CSV table of N, CA and C in Angstrom, one decimal:
chain,number,residue,atom,x,y,z
F,3,UNK,N,27.4,11.7,-5.5
F,3,UNK,CA,27.5,12.9,-6.3
F,3,UNK,C,28.7,13.8,-5.6
F,4,UNK,N,28.7,13.8,-4.3
F,4,UNK,CA,29.7,14.6,-3.6
F,4,UNK,C,31.1,14.2,-3.9
F,5,UNK,N,31.3,12.9,-3.9
F,5,UNK,CA,32.6,12.4,-4.3
F,5,UNK,C,33.0,12.7,-5.7
F,6,UNK,N,32.0,12.5,-6.6
F,6,UNK,CA,32.3,12.8,-8.0
F,6,UNK,C,32.6,14.3,-8.2
F,7,UNK,N,32.0,15.1,-7.5
F,7,UNK,CA,32.3,16.6,-7.6
F,7,UNK,C,33.7,16.8,-7.1
F,8,UNK,N,34.0,16.3,-6.0
F,8,UNK,CA,35.4,16.5,-5.4
F,8,UNK,C,36.5,15.9,-6.3
F,9,UNK,N,36.2,14.7,-6.8
F,9,UNK,CA,37.2,14.0,-7.7
F,9,UNK,C,37.4,14.8,-9.0
F,10,UNK,N,36.3,15.2,-9.6
F,10,UNK,CA,36.4,16.0,-10.8
F,10,UNK,C,37.1,17.3,-10.6
F,11,UNK,N,36.7,18.0,-9.5
F,11,UNK,CA,37.4,19.3,-9.3
F,11,UNK,C,38.9,19.1,-9.0
F,12,UNK,N,39.2,18.1,-8.2
F,12,UNK,CA,40.6,17.9,-7.9
F,12,UNK,C,41.4,17.6,-9.2
F,13,UNK,N,40.9,16.8,-10.0
F,13,UNK,CA,41.5,16.4,-11.3
F,13,UNK,C,41.7,17.7,-12.2
F,14,UNK,N,40.7,18.5,-12.2
F,14,UNK,CA,40.8,19.7,-13.1
F,14,UNK,C,41.8,20.7,-12.5
F,15,UNK,N,41.8,20.8,-11.1
F,15,UNK,CA,42.7,21.7,-10.5
F,15,UNK,C,44.1,21.3,-10.7
F,16,UNK,N,44.4,20.0,-10.6
F,16,UNK,CA,45.7,19.5,-10.7
F,16,UNK,C,46.2,19.6,-12.2
F,17,UNK,N,45.3,19.5,-13.1
F,17,UNK,CA,45.6,19.6,-14.5
F,17,UNK,C,45.9,21.1,-15.0
F,18,UNK,N,45.0,22.0,-14.5
F,18,UNK,CA,45.1,23.4,-15.0
F,18,UNK,C,45.4,24.4,-14.0
F,19,UNK,N,45.5,24.0,-12.7
F,19,UNK,CA,45.7,25.0,-11.6
F,19,UNK,C,44.4,25.4,-11.0
F,20,UNK,N,44.4,25.7,-9.7
F,20,UNK,CA,43.2,26.0,-9.0
F,20,UNK,C,42.5,27.2,-9.5
F,21,UNK,N,43.3,28.3,-9.7
F,21,UNK,CA,42.7,29.6,-10.1
F,21,UNK,C,42.2,29.6,-11.5
F,22,UNK,N,42.7,28.6,-12.3
F,22,UNK,CA,42.3,28.6,-13.8
F,22,UNK,C,41.0,27.8,-14.0
F,23,UNK,N,40.4,27.2,-12.9
F,23,UNK,CA,39.2,26.5,-13.1
F,23,UNK,C,38.0,27.2,-12.4
F,24,UNK,N,36.9,27.3,-13.1
F,24,UNK,CA,35.7,28.0,-12.5
F,24,UNK,C,34.8,26.9,-12.0
F,25,UNK,N,34.1,27.2,-10.9
F,25,UNK,CA,33.1,26.2,-10.4
F,25,UNK,C,32.1,25.8,-11.4
F,26,UNK,N,31.7,26.7,-12.3
F,26,UNK,CA,30.7,26.4,-13.3
F,26,UNK,C,31.3,25.3,-14.3
F,27,UNK,N,32.6,25.3,-14.5
F,27,UNK,CA,33.2,24.3,-15.3
F,27,UNK,C,33.1,22.9,-14.7
F,28,UNK,N,33.3,22.9,-13.4
F,28,UNK,CA,33.2,21.6,-12.6
F,28,UNK,C,31.8,21.1,-12.7
F,29,UNK,N,30.9,22.0,-12.5
F,29,UNK,CA,29.4,21.6,-12.5
F,29,UNK,C,29.1,21.0,-13.9
F,30,UNK,N,29.5,21.7,-14.9
F,30,UNK,CA,29.3,21.3,-16.3
F,30,UNK,C,29.9,19.9,-16.5
F,31,UNK,N,31.1,19.7,-16.1
F,31,UNK,CA,31.8,18.4,-16.3
F,31,UNK,C,31.0,17.2,-15.6
F,32,UNK,N,30.3,17.6,-14.5
F,32,UNK,CA,29.6,16.6,-13.7
F,32,UNK,C,28.1,16.5,-14.1
F,33,UNK,N,27.7,17.4,-15.0
F,33,UNK,CA,26.3,17.4,-15.5
F,33,UNK,C,25.3,17.9,-14.5
F,34,UNK,N,25.8,18.9,-13.6
F,34,UNK,CA,24.9,19.5,-12.6
F,34,UNK,C,25.0,21.0,-12.7
F,35,UNK,N,24.2,21.7,-12.0
F,35,UNK,CA,24.3,23.2,-11.9
F,35,UNK,C,25.3,23.6,-10.9
F,36,UNK,N,25.7,24.8,-11.1
F,36,UNK,CA,26.7,25.4,-10.1
F,36,UNK,C,26.1,25.5,-8.7
F,37,UNK,N,24.8,25.7,-8.6
F,37,UNK,CA,24.1,25.7,-7.4
F,37,UNK,C,24.2,24.4,-6.7
F,38,UNK,N,24.1,23.3,-7.5
F,38,UNK,CA,24.2,21.9,-6.9
F,38,UNK,C,25.6,21.7,-6.3
F,39,UNK,N,26.6,22.2,-7.0
F,39,UNK,CA,28.0,22.1,-6.4
F,39,UNK,C,28.0,22.8,-5.1
F,40,UNK,N,27.5,24.0,-5.0
F,40,UNK,CA,27.5,24.7,-3.7
F,40,UNK,C,26.6,24.2,-2.7
F,41,UNK,N,25.6,23.3,-3.1
F,41,UNK,CA,24.8,22.6,-2.1
F,41,UNK,C,25.7,21.6,-1.3
F,42,UNK,N,26.7,21.0,-2.0
F,42,UNK,CA,27.6,20.0,-1.4
F,42,UNK,C,28.8,20.6,-0.8
F,43,UNK,N,29.3,21.7,-1.3
F,43,UNK,CA,30.5,22.3,-0.9
F,43,UNK,C,30.3,23.8,-0.8
F,44,UNK,N,30.6,24.4,0.4
F,44,UNK,CA,30.3,25.8,0.6
F,44,UNK,C,31.3,26.8,-0.1
F,45,UNK,N,32.4,26.3,-0.5
F,45,UNK,CA,33.4,27.1,-1.2
F,45,UNK,C,34.2,26.3,-2.2
F,46,UNK,N,34.8,27.0,-3.1
F,46,UNK,CA,35.6,26.3,-4.1
F,46,UNK,C,36.7,25.5,-3.5
F,47,UNK,N,37.3,26.1,-2.4
F,47,UNK,CA,38.4,25.4,-1.7
F,47,UNK,C,38.0,24.1,-1.1
F,48,UNK,N,36.8,24.1,-0.6
F,48,UNK,CA,36.3,22.9,0.1
F,48,UNK,C,36.1,21.7,-0.9
F,49,UNK,N,36.0,22.0,-2.2
F,49,UNK,CA,35.9,21.0,-3.2
F,49,UNK,C,37.1,20.1,-3.1
F,50,UNK,N,38.3,20.7,-2.9
F,50,UNK,CA,39.5,19.9,-2.9
F,50,UNK,C,40.0,19.5,-1.5
F,51,UNK,N,39.7,20.3,-0.5
F,51,UNK,CA,40.1,20.0,0.8
F,51,UNK,C,38.9,19.5,1.7
F,52,UNK,N,38.2,18.5,1.2
F,52,UNK,CA,37.0,18.0,1.8
F,52,UNK,C,37.4,17.1,3.0
F,53,UNK,N,38.6,16.6,3.1
F,53,UNK,CA,39.0,15.8,4.3
F,53,UNK,C,38.9,16.5,5.6
F,54,UNK,N,39.1,17.9,5.5
F,54,UNK,CA,39.1,18.7,6.8
F,54,UNK,C,37.7,18.6,7.5
F,55,UNK,N,36.6,18.6,6.7
F,55,UNK,CA,35.3,18.4,7.3
F,55,UNK,C,35.1,17.1,8.0
F,56,UNK,N,35.6,16.0,7.3
F,56,UNK,CA,35.5,14.7,7.9
F,56,UNK,C,36.3,14.6,9.2
F,57,UNK,N,37.5,15.2,9.2
F,57,UNK,CA,38.3,15.3,10.4
F,57,UNK,C,37.6,16.0,11.5
F,58,UNK,N,37.0,17.1,11.2
F,58,UNK,CA,36.3,17.9,12.2
F,58,UNK,C,35.2,17.0,12.8
F,59,UNK,N,34.4,16.3,12.0
F,59,UNK,CA,33.4,15.4,12.6
F,59,UNK,C,34.0,14.3,13.4
F,60,UNK,N,35.1,13.8,13.0
F,60,UNK,CA,35.8,12.7,13.8
F,60,UNK,C,36.2,13.3,15.2
F,61,UNK,N,36.8,14.5,15.1
F,61,UNK,CA,37.2,15.1,16.4
F,61,UNK,C,36.0,15.3,17.3
F,62,UNK,N,34.9,15.7,16.8
F,62,UNK,CA,33.7,15.9,17.6
F,62,UNK,C,33.2,14.6,18.3
F,63,UNK,N,33.2,13.6,17.5
F,63,UNK,CA,32.6,12.3,18.1
F,63,UNK,C,33.7,11.5,18.8
F,64,UNK,N,34.8,11.2,18.1
F,64,UNK,CA,35.7,10.3,18.7
F,64,UNK,C,36.5,10.8,19.9
F,65,UNK,N,36.8,12.1,19.9
F,65,UNK,CA,37.6,12.7,21.0
F,65,UNK,C,36.7,12.8,22.2
F,66,UNK,N,35.4,12.8,22.1
F,66,UNK,CA,34.5,12.8,23.2
F,66,UNK,C,34.4,11.5,24.0
F,67,UNK,N,34.9,10.4,23.3
F,67,UNK,CA,34.8,9.1,24.0
F,67,UNK,C,35.8,9.0,25.2
F,68,UNK,N,35.3,8.9,26.4
F,68,UNK,CA,36.1,8.9,27.5
F,68,UNK,C,37.0,7.6,27.7
F,69,UNK,N,36.7,6.6,26.9
F,69,UNK,CA,37.4,5.4,27.0
F,69,UNK,C,38.8,5.5,26.5
F,70,UNK,N,39.0,6.3,25.5
F,70,UNK,CA,40.3,6.5,24.9
F,70,UNK,C,40.9,7.9,25.4
F,71,UNK,N,42.2,7.9,25.6
F,71,UNK,CA,42.9,9.1,25.9
F,71,UNK,C,42.8,10.0,24.7
F,72,UNK,N,43.0,11.3,24.8
F,72,UNK,CA,43.0,12.2,23.7
F,72,UNK,C,44.1,11.8,22.6
F,73,UNK,N,45.2,11.4,23.1
F,73,UNK,CA,46.3,11.0,22.2
F,73,UNK,C,45.9,9.8,21.4
F,74,UNK,N,45.4,8.8,22.1
F,74,UNK,CA,44.9,7.5,21.5
F,74,UNK,C,43.8,7.8,20.4
F,75,UNK,N,42.9,8.8,20.8
F,75,UNK,CA,41.9,9.2,19.9
F,75,UNK,C,42.4,9.8,18.6
F,76,UNK,N,43.3,10.7,18.7
F,76,UNK,CA,43.9,11.3,17.5
F,76,UNK,C,44.7,10.3,16.7
F,77,UNK,N,45.4,9.5,17.4
F,77,UNK,CA,46.2,8.4,16.6
F,77,UNK,C,45.2,7.5,15.9
F,78,UNK,N,44.1,7.2,16.5
F,78,UNK,CA,43.0,6.4,15.8
F,78,UNK,C,42.5,7.1,14.6
F,79,UNK,N,42.2,8.4,14.7
F,79,UNK,CA,41.7,9.2,13.5
F,79,UNK,C,42.8,9.2,12.4
F,80,UNK,N,44.0,9.6,12.8
F,80,UNK,CA,45.1,9.6,11.8
F,80,UNK,C,45.3,8.3,11.2
F,81,UNK,N,45.3,7.2,11.9
F,81,UNK,CA,45.4,5.9,11.4
F,81,UNK,C,44.4,5.6,10.3
F,82,UNK,N,43.1,6.0,10.6
F,82,UNK,CA,42.0,5.8,9.7
F,82,UNK,C,42.2,6.6,8.4
F,83,UNK,N,42.7,7.8,8.6
F,83,UNK,CA,42.9,8.6,7.4
F,83,UNK,C,44.1,8.0,6.5
F,84,UNK,N,45.1,7.6,7.2
F,84,UNK,CA,46.2,6.9,6.4
F,84,UNK,C,45.8,5.6,5.8
F,85,UNK,N,44.9,4.9,6.5
F,85,UNK,CA,44.4,3.6,5.9
F,85,UNK,C,43.6,3.9,4.7
F,86,UNK,N,42.8,5.0,4.7
F,86,UNK,CA,42.0,5.4,3.5
F,86,UNK,C,43.0,5.7,2.3
F,87,UNK,N,44.0,6.4,2.6
F,87,UNK,CA,45.0,6.7,1.5
F,87,UNK,C,45.7,5.5,1.0
F,88,UNK,N,46.1,4.6,1.9
F,88,UNK,CA,46.8,3.4,1.4
F,88,UNK,C,45.8,2.5,0.7
F,89,UNK,N,44.6,2.4,1.1
F,89,UNK,CA,43.6,1.7,0.4
F,89,UNK,C,43.3,2.2,-1.0
F,90,UNK,N,43.3,3.5,-1.1
F,90,UNK,CA,43.1,4.1,-2.4
F,90,UNK,C,44.3,3.8,-3.3
F,91,UNK,N,45.5,3.8,-2.8
F,91,UNK,CA,46.7,3.5,-3.5
F,91,UNK,C,46.6,2.1,-4.0
F,92,UNK,N,46.2,1.2,-3.1
F,92,UNK,CA,46.1,-0.3,-3.5
F,92,UNK,C,45.2,-0.5,-4.6
F,93,UNK,N,44.1,0.3,-4.7
F,93,UNK,CA,43.1,0.1,-5.7
F,93,UNK,C,43.5,0.6,-7.1
F,94,UNK,N,44.6,1.4,-7.2
F,94,UNK,CA,45.0,2.0,-8.4
F,94,UNK,C,45.7,1.0,-9.3
F,95,UNK,N,45.5,1.1,-10.6
F,95,UNK,CA,46.2,0.2,-11.5
F,95,UNK,C,47.7,0.5,-11.6
F,96,UNK,N,48.0,1.7,-11.6
F,96,UNK,CA,49.4,2.1,-11.7
F,96,UNK,C,49.9,2.8,-10.4
F,97,UNK,N,50.6,2.1,-9.6
F,97,UNK,CA,51.0,2.6,-8.3
F,97,UNK,C,51.9,3.8,-8.4
F,98,UNK,N,52.8,3.8,-9.3
F,98,UNK,CA,53.7,4.9,-9.5
F,98,UNK,C,53.0,6.2,-9.9
F,99,UNK,N,52.0,6.0,-10.8
F,99,UNK,CA,51.2,7.2,-11.2
F,99,UNK,C,50.3,7.7,-10.0
F,100,UNK,N,49.8,6.8,-9.2
F,100,UNK,CA,49.0,7.2,-8.1
F,100,UNK,C,49.8,7.9,-7.0
F,101,UNK,N,51.0,7.4,-6.8
F,101,UNK,CA,51.9,8.1,-5.8
F,101,UNK,C,52.2,9.5,-6.3
F,102,UNK,N,52.5,9.6,-7.6
F,102,UNK,CA,52.8,10.9,-8.2
F,102,UNK,C,51.6,11.8,-8.1
F,103,UNK,N,50.4,11.3,-8.3
F,103,UNK,CA,49.2,12.1,-8.1
F,103,UNK,C,49.1,12.7,-6.7
F,104,UNK,N,49.4,11.9,-5.7
F,104,UNK,CA,49.3,12.3,-4.3
F,104,UNK,C,50.3,13.5,-4.1
F,105,UNK,N,51.5,13.3,-4.6
F,105,UNK,CA,52.6,14.3,-4.5
F,105,UNK,C,52.1,15.6,-5.2
F,106,UNK,N,51.6,15.5,-6.4
F,106,UNK,CA,51.1,16.7,-7.1
F,106,UNK,C,49.9,17.3,-6.4
F,107,UNK,N,49.1,16.6,-5.7
F,107,UNK,CA,48.0,17.1,-4.9
F,107,UNK,C,48.6,18.0,-3.8
F,108,UNK,N,49.6,17.4,-3.1
F,108,UNK,CA,50.2,18.2,-2.0
F,108,UNK,C,50.9,19.5,-2.6
F,109,UNK,N,51.5,19.4,-3.7
F,109,UNK,CA,52.1,20.6,-4.4
F,109,UNK,C,51.0,21.6,-4.7
F,110,UNK,N,49.9,21.2,-5.2
F,110,UNK,CA,48.8,22.1,-5.5
F,110,UNK,C,48.4,22.9,-4.3
F,111,UNK,N,48.2,22.2,-3.2
F,111,UNK,CA,47.8,22.9,-2.0
F,111,UNK,C,48.9,23.9,-1.5
F,112,UNK,N,50.2,23.4,-1.5
F,112,UNK,CA,51.3,24.3,-1.1
F,112,UNK,C,51.5,25.5,-2.0
F,113,UNK,N,51.1,25.3,-3.2
F,113,UNK,CA,51.4,26.4,-4.2
F,113,UNK,C,50.2,27.3,-4.4
F,114,UNK,N,49.1,27.1,-3.8
F,114,UNK,CA,47.9,27.9,-4.0
F,114,UNK,C,47.5,28.6,-2.7
F,115,UNK,N,47.7,30.0,-2.7
F,115,UNK,CA,47.5,30.7,-1.4
F,115,UNK,C,46.1,30.5,-0.8
F,116,UNK,N,45.1,30.5,-1.7
F,116,UNK,CA,43.7,30.4,-1.1
F,116,UNK,C,43.5,29.0,-0.5
F,117,UNK,N,44.1,28.0,-1.0
F,117,UNK,CA,44.0,26.6,-0.4
F,117,UNK,C,44.8,26.6,0.9
F,118,UNK,N,45.9,27.2,0.9
F,118,UNK,CA,46.7,27.2,2.2
F,118,UNK,C,45.9,28.0,3.3
F,119,UNK,N,45.3,29.1,2.9
F,119,UNK,CA,44.5,29.9,3.8
F,119,UNK,C,43.3,29.1,4.3
F,120,UNK,N,42.6,28.4,3.4
F,120,UNK,CA,41.5,27.5,3.8
F,120,UNK,C,41.9,26.4,4.7
F,121,UNK,N,43.1,25.8,4.4
F,121,UNK,CA,43.6,24.8,5.3
F,121,UNK,C,43.9,25.3,6.7
F,122,UNK,N,44.5,26.5,6.8
F,122,UNK,CA,44.8,27.1,8.1
F,122,UNK,C,43.5,27.4,8.8
F,123,UNK,N,42.5,27.9,8.1
F,123,UNK,CA,41.2,28.2,8.7
F,123,UNK,C,40.5,26.9,9.3
F,124,UNK,N,40.6,25.8,8.5
F,124,UNK,CA,40.1,24.6,8.9
F,124,UNK,C,40.8,24.0,10.1
F,125,UNK,N,42.2,24.2,10.1
F,125,UNK,CA,42.9,23.8,11.3
F,125,UNK,C,42.5,24.6,12.5
F,126,UNK,N,42.3,25.8,12.4
F,126,UNK,CA,41.8,26.7,13.5
F,126,UNK,C,40.4,26.1,14.0
F,127,UNK,N,39.5,25.8,13.1
F,127,UNK,CA,38.2,25.2,13.5
F,127,UNK,C,38.4,23.9,14.2
F,128,UNK,N,39.3,23.1,13.7
F,128,UNK,CA,39.6,21.8,14.3
F,128,UNK,C,40.1,22.0,15.7
F,129,UNK,N,41.1,22.9,15.9
F,129,UNK,CA,41.6,23.2,17.2
F,129,UNK,C,40.6,23.7,18.2
F,130,UNK,N,39.7,24.5,17.7
F,130,UNK,CA,38.6,25.0,18.6
F,130,UNK,C,37.7,23.9,19.0
F,131,UNK,N,37.3,23.0,18.1
F,131,UNK,CA,36.5,21.9,18.4
F,131,UNK,C,37.2,21.0,19.4
F,132,UNK,N,38.5,20.7,19.1
F,132,UNK,CA,39.3,19.8,20.1
F,132,UNK,C,39.3,20.5,21.5
F,133,UNK,N,39.5,21.8,21.5
F,133,UNK,CA,39.6,22.4,22.8
F,133,UNK,C,38.2,22.3,23.5
F,134,UNK,N,37.1,22.5,22.8
F,134,UNK,CA,35.8,22.3,23.4
F,134,UNK,C,35.6,20.9,23.9
F,135,UNK,N,35.9,19.9,23.1
F,135,UNK,CA,35.7,18.6,23.6
F,135,UNK,C,36.6,18.2,24.8
F,136,UNK,N,37.8,18.6,24.7
F,136,UNK,CA,38.7,18.4,25.8
F,136,UNK,C,38.2,19.1,27.1
F,137,UNK,N,37.7,20.3,26.9
F,137,UNK,CA,37.2,21.0,28.1
F,137,UNK,C,36.0,20.3,28.7
F,138,UNK,N,35.1,19.8,27.9
F,138,UNK,CA,34.0,19.0,28.4
F,138,UNK,C,34.5,17.8,29.2
F,139,UNK,N,35.5,17.1,28.6
F,139,UNK,CA,36.0,15.9,29.2
F,139,UNK,C,36.6,16.2,30.6
F,140,UNK,N,37.2,17.4,30.7
F,140,UNK,CA,37.9,17.7,32.0
F,140,UNK,C,37.1,18.7,32.8
F,141,UNK,N,35.9,19.1,32.4
F,141,UNK,CA,35.0,20.0,33.1
F,141,UNK,C,35.7,21.3,33.3
F,142,UNK,N,36.3,21.9,32.3
F,142,UNK,CA,36.9,23.2,32.3
F,142,UNK,C,36.4,24.0,31.2
F,143,UNK,N,37.0,25.1,31.0
F,143,UNK,CA,36.6,26.0,29.9
F,143,UNK,C,37.5,25.8,28.6
F,144,UNK,N,36.9,25.9,27.4
F,144,UNK,CA,37.7,25.7,26.2
F,144,UNK,C,38.7,26.9,26.1
F,145,UNK,N,38.5,28.0,26.8
F,145,UNK,CA,39.4,29.1,26.8
F,145,UNK,C,40.6,28.9,27.8
F,146,UNK,N,40.5,27.8,28.6
F,146,UNK,CA,41.6,27.5,29.5
F,146,UNK,C,42.9,27.3,28.7
F,147,UNK,N,44.0,27.9,29.1
F,147,UNK,CA,45.2,27.7,28.3
F,147,UNK,C,45.6,26.2,28.1
F,148,UNK,N,45.4,25.4,29.2
F,148,UNK,CA,45.7,24.0,29.1
F,148,UNK,C,45.0,23.3,27.9
F,149,UNK,N,43.7,23.7,27.8
F,149,UNK,CA,42.9,23.1,26.7
F,149,UNK,C,43.4,23.6,25.4
F,150,UNK,N,43.7,24.8,25.3
F,150,UNK,CA,44.2,25.4,24.0
F,150,UNK,C,45.6,24.8,23.6
F,151,UNK,N,46.4,24.6,24.6
F,151,UNK,CA,47.7,24.0,24.3
F,151,UNK,C,47.6,22.5,23.9
F,152,UNK,N,46.7,21.8,24.6
F,152,UNK,CA,46.5,20.4,24.3
F,152,UNK,C,45.9,20.2,22.9
F,153,UNK,N,44.9,21.1,22.6
F,153,UNK,CA,44.3,21.0,21.3
F,153,UNK,C,45.3,21.3,20.2
F,154,UNK,N,46.1,22.3,20.4
F,154,UNK,CA,47.1,22.7,19.4
F,154,UNK,C,48.1,21.6,19.2
F,155,UNK,N,48.5,20.9,20.3
F,155,UNK,CA,49.5,19.8,20.2
F,155,UNK,C,48.9,18.7,19.5
F,156,UNK,N,47.7,18.3,19.8
F,156,UNK,CA,47.1,17.2,19.1
F,156,UNK,C,46.9,17.5,17.6
F,157,UNK,N,46.5,18.7,17.3
F,157,UNK,CA,46.3,19.0,15.8
F,157,UNK,C,47.6,19.1,15.1
F,158,UNK,N,48.7,19.3,15.8
F,158,UNK,CA,50.0,19.5,15.1
F,158,UNK,C,50.4,18.1,14.5
F,159,UNK,N,49.7,17.0,14.9
F,159,UNK,CA,50.1,15.7,14.4
F,159,UNK,C,49.7,15.6,12.9
F,160,UNK,N,48.7,16.3,12.5
F,160,UNK,CA,48.2,16.2,11.1
F,160,UNK,C,49.3,16.7,10.1
F,161,UNK,N,49.9,17.9,10.2
F,161,UNK,CA,50.9,18.2,9.3
F,161,UNK,C,52.1,17.3,9.3
F,162,UNK,N,52.4,16.8,10.5
F,162,UNK,CA,53.5,15.8,10.6
F,162,UNK,C,53.3,14.6,9.8
F,163,UNK,N,52.0,14.1,9.9
F,163,UNK,CA,51.7,12.9,9.2
F,163,UNK,C,51.8,13.1,7.7
F,164,UNK,N,51.3,14.3,7.2
F,164,UNK,CA,51.3,14.6,5.8
F,164,UNK,C,52.8,14.8,5.3
F,165,UNK,N,53.6,15.4,6.1
F,165,UNK,CA,55.0,15.6,5.8
F,165,UNK,C,55.7,14.2,5.7
F,166,UNK,N,55.4,13.3,6.6
F,166,UNK,CA,56.0,12.0,6.6
F,166,UNK,C,55.5,11.2,5.4
F,167,UNK,N,54.2,11.3,5.1
F,167,UNK,CA,53.7,10.7,3.9
F,167,UNK,C,54.4,11.1,2.6
F,168,UNK,N,54.5,12.4,2.5
F,168,UNK,CA,55.2,13.0,1.3
F,168,UNK,C,56.7,12.5,1.3
F,169,UNK,N,57.3,12.4,2.4
F,169,UNK,CA,58.7,12.0,2.4
F,169,UNK,C,58.9,10.5,2.1
F,170,UNK,N,57.9,9.7,2.5
F,170,UNK,CA,58.1,8.3,2.4
F,170,UNK,C,57.4,7.7,1.1
F,171,UNK,N,56.6,8.5,0.5
F,171,UNK,CA,55.8,8.0,-0.6
F,171,UNK,C,56.6,7.4,-1.7
F,172,UNK,N,57.7,8.0,-2.1
F,172,UNK,CA,58.5,7.4,-3.2
F,172,UNK,C,59.6,6.4,-2.7
F,173,UNK,N,59.7,6.2,-1.4
F,173,UNK,CA,60.6,5.3,-0.8
F,173,UNK,C,60.1,3.9,-0.6
F,174,UNK,N,58.7,3.8,-0.5
F,174,UNK,CA,58.1,2.5,-0.3
F,174,UNK,C,57.7,1.8,-1.6
F,175,UNK,N,57.7,0.5,-1.6
F,175,UNK,CA,57.3,-0.2,-2.8
F,175,UNK,C,55.9,-0.6,-2.8
F,176,UNK,N,55.3,-0.7,-1.6
F,176,UNK,CA,53.9,-1.1,-1.5
F,176,UNK,C,53.2,-0.2,-0.5
F,177,UNK,N,51.9,0.1,-0.8
F,177,UNK,CA,51.1,1.0,0.1
F,177,UNK,C,51.1,0.6,1.5
F,178,UNK,N,51.1,-0.7,1.8
F,178,UNK,CA,51.0,-1.2,3.2
F,178,UNK,C,52.2,-0.7,4.0
F,179,UNK,N,53.3,-0.4,3.3
F,179,UNK,CA,54.6,0.0,4.0
F,179,UNK,C,54.5,1.4,4.5
F,180,UNK,N,53.5,2.2,4.0
F,180,UNK,CA,53.4,3.6,4.5
F,180,UNK,C,52.9,3.5,5.9
């Protein structure tokens, strides 16, 4: 149900614009109540930017693993997220249409102030979690400037990956090339 809600909402937002779609319309399209939607997603923005929660969870668990360096950990998470995108692309019947959909999705986020604000808030939460985990690993405080700098540097890799994805999406012929 969670994925259906997110997929339906994303499709409606890309078709009509984020602000033009009410949560009650998404609920109706999925055959559930508005309350059910909010049981799965705390905000309208989280319906479309649900990857941030998964990343938050990955940072909590994977970054805590002392076997991998923090950089190796983040690269592992990013690689997994990119693999999910390329897998989704591979499953689509029309690759050109699927790539266009990803580009439109990025444009939706960049052109919607509340989605950009939600994305910034999520990035702040992710940086705080990363700083906490790094502090535990090094037996320091999450408020230590070194932990804050390290967390900010690690989290800066996400926008770089998405910028690279956007730049290369129309240049590659096959999803595996991404």
